[in-house]
Tab-separated table of C-alpha atoms in Angstrom:
chain	number	residue	atom	x	y	z
A	333	MET	CA	1.093	-1.670	12.923
A	334	GLY	CA	1.446	-5.325	13.778
A	335	ASN	CA	-0.746	-8.189	12.687
A	336	GLN	CA	-4.281	-6.979	13.373
A	337	ASP	CA	-5.487	-10.564	13.904
A	338	GLU	CA	-3.327	-10.725	17.026
A	339	LEU	CA	-5.110	-7.788	18.644
A	340	SER	CA	-7.847	-8.440	21.183
A	341	THR	CA	-11.438	-7.482	20.546
A	342	GLY	CA	-11.033	-4.925	23.314
A	343	ALA	CA	-8.084	-3.301	21.568
A	344	LYS	CA	-10.022	-3.105	18.308
A	345	GLN	CA	-13.018	-1.653	20.139
A	346	ARG	CA	-10.760	1.092	21.482
A	347	PHE	CA	-9.743	2.000	17.913
A	348	VAL	CA	-13.437	2.350	17.048
A	349	GLU	CA	-14.125	4.450	20.128
A	350	ALA	CA	-11.166	6.741	19.418
A	351	ALA	CA	-12.415	7.383	15.885
A	352	ALA	CA	-15.972	7.926	17.116
A	353	ARG	CA	-14.819	10.523	19.663
A	354	ALA	CA	-13.199	12.673	16.982
A	355	LYS	CA	-15.346	15.652	16.022
A	356	ASN	CA	-13.872	15.480	12.513
A	357	PRO	CA	-12.080	12.154	11.933
A	358	LEU	CA	-10.730	13.482	8.613
A	359	ASP	CA	-9.283	16.644	10.136
A	360	SER	CA	-5.610	15.697	9.720
A	361	LEU	CA	-6.080	14.197	6.233
A	362	PRO	CA	-5.903	16.056	2.874
A	363	TYR	CA	-9.538	15.656	1.879
A	364	ASP	CA	-11.060	19.091	2.444
A	365	LYS	CA	-11.277	19.838	-1.283
A	366	TYR	CA	-11.298	18.105	-4.646
A	367	THR	CA	-10.494	19.418	-8.103
A	368	ALA	CA	-12.050	17.495	-10.995
A	369	PRO	CA	-10.093	16.869	-14.229
A	370	SER	CA	-12.242	19.607	-15.785
A	371	GLY	CA	-10.962	22.087	-13.206
A	372	GLU	CA	-14.250	22.230	-11.289
A	373	GLU	CA	-13.629	22.541	-7.570
A	374	PHE	CA	-15.523	20.981	-4.683
A	375	LYS	CA	-15.291	21.566	-0.948
A	376	LEU	CA	-15.678	18.602	1.408
A	377	ILE	CA	-17.140	18.978	4.884
A	378	CYS	CA	-17.319	16.235	7.537
A	379	ARG	CA	-19.961	16.545	10.233
A	380	THR	CA	-21.618	14.438	12.891
A	381	LYS	CA	-25.384	14.060	12.648
A	382	SER	CA	-25.795	16.442	15.575
A	383	ASP	CA	-23.720	19.097	13.785
A	384	ALA	CA	-25.465	18.683	10.426
A	385	ASP	CA	-28.461	20.940	9.867
A	386	ALA	CA	-31.877	19.415	9.196
A	387	LYS	CA	-31.885	20.819	5.658
A	388	THR	CA	-28.725	18.892	4.775
A	389	ILE	CA	-30.073	15.624	6.175
A	390	LYS	CA	-33.338	16.069	4.283
A	391	TRP	CA	-31.386	16.798	1.088
A	392	ALA	CA	-29.289	13.646	1.630
A	393	PHE	CA	-32.408	11.507	2.010
A	394	LYS	CA	-33.930	12.990	-1.150
A	395	LEU	CA	-30.749	12.309	-3.125
A	396	ALA	CA	-30.762	8.687	-1.925
A	397	GLU	CA	-34.406	8.415	-2.957
A	398	THR	CA	-33.565	9.753	-6.426
A	399	ASN	CA	-30.469	7.601	-6.932
A	400	VAL	CA	-31.467	4.231	-5.474
A	401	GLY	CA	-35.208	4.457	-4.844
A	402	PRO	CA	-35.979	3.017	-8.310
A	403	TYR	CA	-33.702	0.012	-7.632
A	404	TYR	CA	-35.377	-0.705	-4.285
A	405	LYS	CA	-38.809	-0.531	-5.917
A	406	GLN	CA	-37.806	-3.368	-8.268
A	407	LEU	CA	-37.024	-5.644	-5.307
A	408	LYS	CA	-39.276	-7.482	-2.859
A	409	MET	CA	-38.067	-5.290	0.000
A	410	GLY	CA	-39.309	-2.206	-1.859
A	411	TRP	CA	-38.477	1.414	-1.092
A	412	GLN	CA	-39.249	2.150	2.563
A	413	PRO	CA	-38.912	5.930	2.982
A	414	LYS	CA	-39.655	6.025	6.726
A	415	ILE	CA	-36.932	3.477	7.478
A	416	LYS	CA	-34.417	5.174	5.177
A	417	ALA	CA	-35.214	8.604	6.642
A	418	ALA	CA	-34.770	7.207	10.169
A	419	GLU	CA	-31.363	5.794	9.206
A	420	HIS	CA	-30.255	9.223	8.001
A	421	ASN	CA	-31.167	10.642	11.423
A	422	LYS	CA	-29.325	8.096	13.572
A	423	ASN	CA	-27.148	9.709	16.243
A	424	TRP	CA	-24.125	7.694	15.082
A	425	ALA	CA	-24.338	8.988	11.518
A	426	ARG	CA	-21.361	10.844	10.076
A	427	TYR	CA	-21.736	12.912	6.936
A	428	LEU	CA	-19.023	13.718	4.427
A	429	VAL	CA	-20.641	16.296	2.135
A	430	ALA	CA	-19.261	17.768	-1.080
A	431	GLN	CA	-20.272	21.242	-2.198
A	432	ASN	CA	-19.663	22.939	-5.546
A	433	ASP	CA	-18.338	26.485	-6.000
A	434	LYS	CA	-21.886	27.798	-5.494
A	435	LYS	CA	-21.927	26.151	-2.048
A	436	GLU	CA	-24.611	23.725	-3.220
A	437	ASN	CA	-24.544	20.189	-1.810
A	438	VAL	CA	-23.796	17.760	-4.654
A	439	ALA	CA	-22.634	14.502	-3.017
A	440	TYR	CA	-22.394	12.772	0.336
A	441	CYS	CA	-21.261	9.703	2.206
A	442	MET	CA	-23.018	8.608	5.380
A	443	PHE	CA	-20.860	6.365	7.548
A	444	ARG	CA	-20.078	5.144	11.032
A	445	PHE	CA	-17.281	3.436	12.968
A	446	ASP	CA	-18.208	0.016	14.317
A	447	MET	CA	-17.269	-3.585	15.110
A	448	GLU	CA	-18.361	-6.219	12.609
A	449	ASN	CA	-17.630	-9.926	13.056
A	450	TYR	CA	-14.693	-9.131	15.420
A	451	ASP	CA	-13.229	-6.598	12.964
A	452	CYS	CA	-12.988	-2.858	13.602
A	453	ILE	CA	-14.413	-1.182	10.543
A	454	LEU	CA	-15.758	1.937	8.863
A	455	TYR	CA	-19.178	1.165	7.399
A	456	CYS	CA	-20.332	3.379	4.544
A	457	TYR	CA	-24.141	3.204	4.536
A	458	GLU	CA	-24.738	5.666	1.727
A	459	MET	CA	-22.635	7.238	-1.033
A	460	HIS	CA	-24.513	9.339	-3.555
A	461	VAL	CA	-23.540	11.915	-6.153
A	462	ALA	CA	-26.109	14.212	-7.785
A	463	ALA	CA	-26.576	13.589	-11.508
A	464	ASN	CA	-24.938	16.834	-12.640
A	465	SER	CA	-21.803	16.094	-10.604
A	466	GLN	CA	-21.298	12.470	-11.681
A	467	ARG	CA	-18.516	11.236	-13.979
A	468	LYS	CA	-16.080	13.726	-12.465
A	469	GLY	CA	-14.186	11.437	-10.092
A	470	LEU	CA	-15.909	12.871	-7.035
A	471	GLY	CA	-17.383	9.581	-5.801
A	472	ARG	CA	-14.040	7.849	-6.178
A	473	PHE	CA	-12.326	10.662	-4.263
A	474	MET	CA	-14.824	10.515	-1.424
A	475	MET	CA	-14.449	6.745	-1.066
A	476	GLN	CA	-10.678	7.206	-1.014
A	477	ALA	CA	-11.179	9.708	1.797
A	478	LEU	CA	-13.105	7.119	3.828
A	479	GLU	CA	-10.464	4.467	3.166
A	480	ASP	CA	-7.662	6.742	4.352
A	481	CYS	CA	-9.791	7.729	7.339
A	482	ALA	CA	-10.087	4.052	8.270
A	483	ARG	CA	-6.322	3.606	7.923
A	484	HIS	CA	-5.639	6.684	10.023
A	485	TRP	CA	-7.713	5.301	12.899
A	486	LYS	CA	-6.201	1.795	12.519
A	487	LEU	CA	-9.435	0.197	11.356
A	488	GLU	CA	-9.300	-2.995	9.310
A	489	LYS	CA	-11.613	-2.330	6.401
A	490	VAL	CA	-14.328	-0.257	4.797
A	491	MET	CA	-17.651	-2.020	4.267
A	492	ILE	CA	-20.610	-1.162	2.036
A	493	THR	CA	-23.936	-2.685	1.018
A	494	VAL	CA	-24.856	-2.960	-2.662
A	495	LEU	CA	-28.163	-4.014	-4.188
A	496	ASN	CA	-27.999	-7.027	-6.504
A	497	ASN	CA	-29.842	-5.184	-9.276
A	498	ASN	CA	-27.670	-2.056	-9.162
A	499	GLU	CA	-25.041	-3.177	-11.658
A	500	ASN	CA	-23.504	0.282	-12.017
A	501	SER	CA	-22.858	0.459	-8.275
A	502	ILE	CA	-21.388	-3.044	-8.180
A	503	GLU	CA	-19.066	-2.221	-11.086
A	504	PHE	CA	-18.034	1.084	-9.482
A	505	TYR	CA	-16.986	-0.540	-6.211
A	506	LYS	CA	-15.237	-3.453	-7.903
A	507	LYS	CA	-13.121	-0.969	-9.858
A	508	LEU	CA	-12.133	0.584	-6.535
A	509	GLY	CA	-10.939	-2.799	-5.256
A	510	TYR	CA	-13.981	-3.901	-3.268
A	511	SER	CA	-15.142	-7.515	-3.246
A	512	LYS	CA	-17.770	-9.623	-1.505
A	513	ASP	CA	-17.183	-9.708	2.250
A	514	GLU	CA	-17.219	-12.912	4.286
A	515	THR	CA	-20.298	-11.586	6.098
A	516	SER	CA	-22.270	-11.173	2.862
A	517	PRO	CA	-25.429	-13.321	2.690
A	518	ASP	CA	-24.971	-16.784	1.219
A	519	VAL	CA	-26.564	-17.537	-2.161
A	520	THR	CA	-29.000	-19.912	-0.456
A	521	GLU	CA	-30.346	-17.021	1.628
A	522	GLU	CA	-31.698	-15.392	-1.532
A	523	ALA	CA	-30.881	-11.921	-0.226
A	524	GLU	CA	-31.421	-8.948	-2.515
A	525	TYR	CA	-28.159	-7.312	-1.535
A	526	GLN	CA	-24.484	-8.070	-1.043
A	527	ILE	CA	-21.926	-6.767	1.417
A	528	PHE	CA	-18.625	-5.622	-0.091
A	529	SER	CA	-15.456	-4.670	1.705
A	530	LYS	CA	-11.920	-3.473	1.106
A	531	SER	CA	-9.028	-4.039	3.488
A	532	THR	CA	-7.317	-0.917	4.816
A	533	LEU	CA	-4.479	-2.729	6.521
A	534	CYS	CA	-1.029	-1.639	5.361
């Protein structure tokens, strides 16, 4: 692919639309299963919001509440369950869900394809792993899946939002090569979050 900066906004928008039309944008990529160093196996399933059952979406919201709810409650913005639940039910939402060998949901990413500041991007809104499935490389694998998905559809980067007080999350993403994006709030704005990104251009 040539220099992405030379492409028109219209061309980039078409990349986003092509990815959004795909029923499973990961279909041709090798991310349908993951084997942890311990030998534990996980199955990965990618669904649109309309194809995901209500039970799965409710589970995803509850896992987010467990994992990051306490961090939100420490901030001025607080934990706003109605807003977070509404986000999980947006029509644009894509879910990449990991299941263990008992077919229990243990981790998920919620993402969308979009334009951001003239860039065509994959935005990961949520990435959560249940406590008993953490420290197994699953979160890293799922983020790698999203990065390769972005590359496959010729998108320029993967973007995420991290809370300033969630040091473990910040460290996790930095280890994966993410850094503060140019669209992240300025220090003078006194925002309680940062926007990170990682280029997916070859």
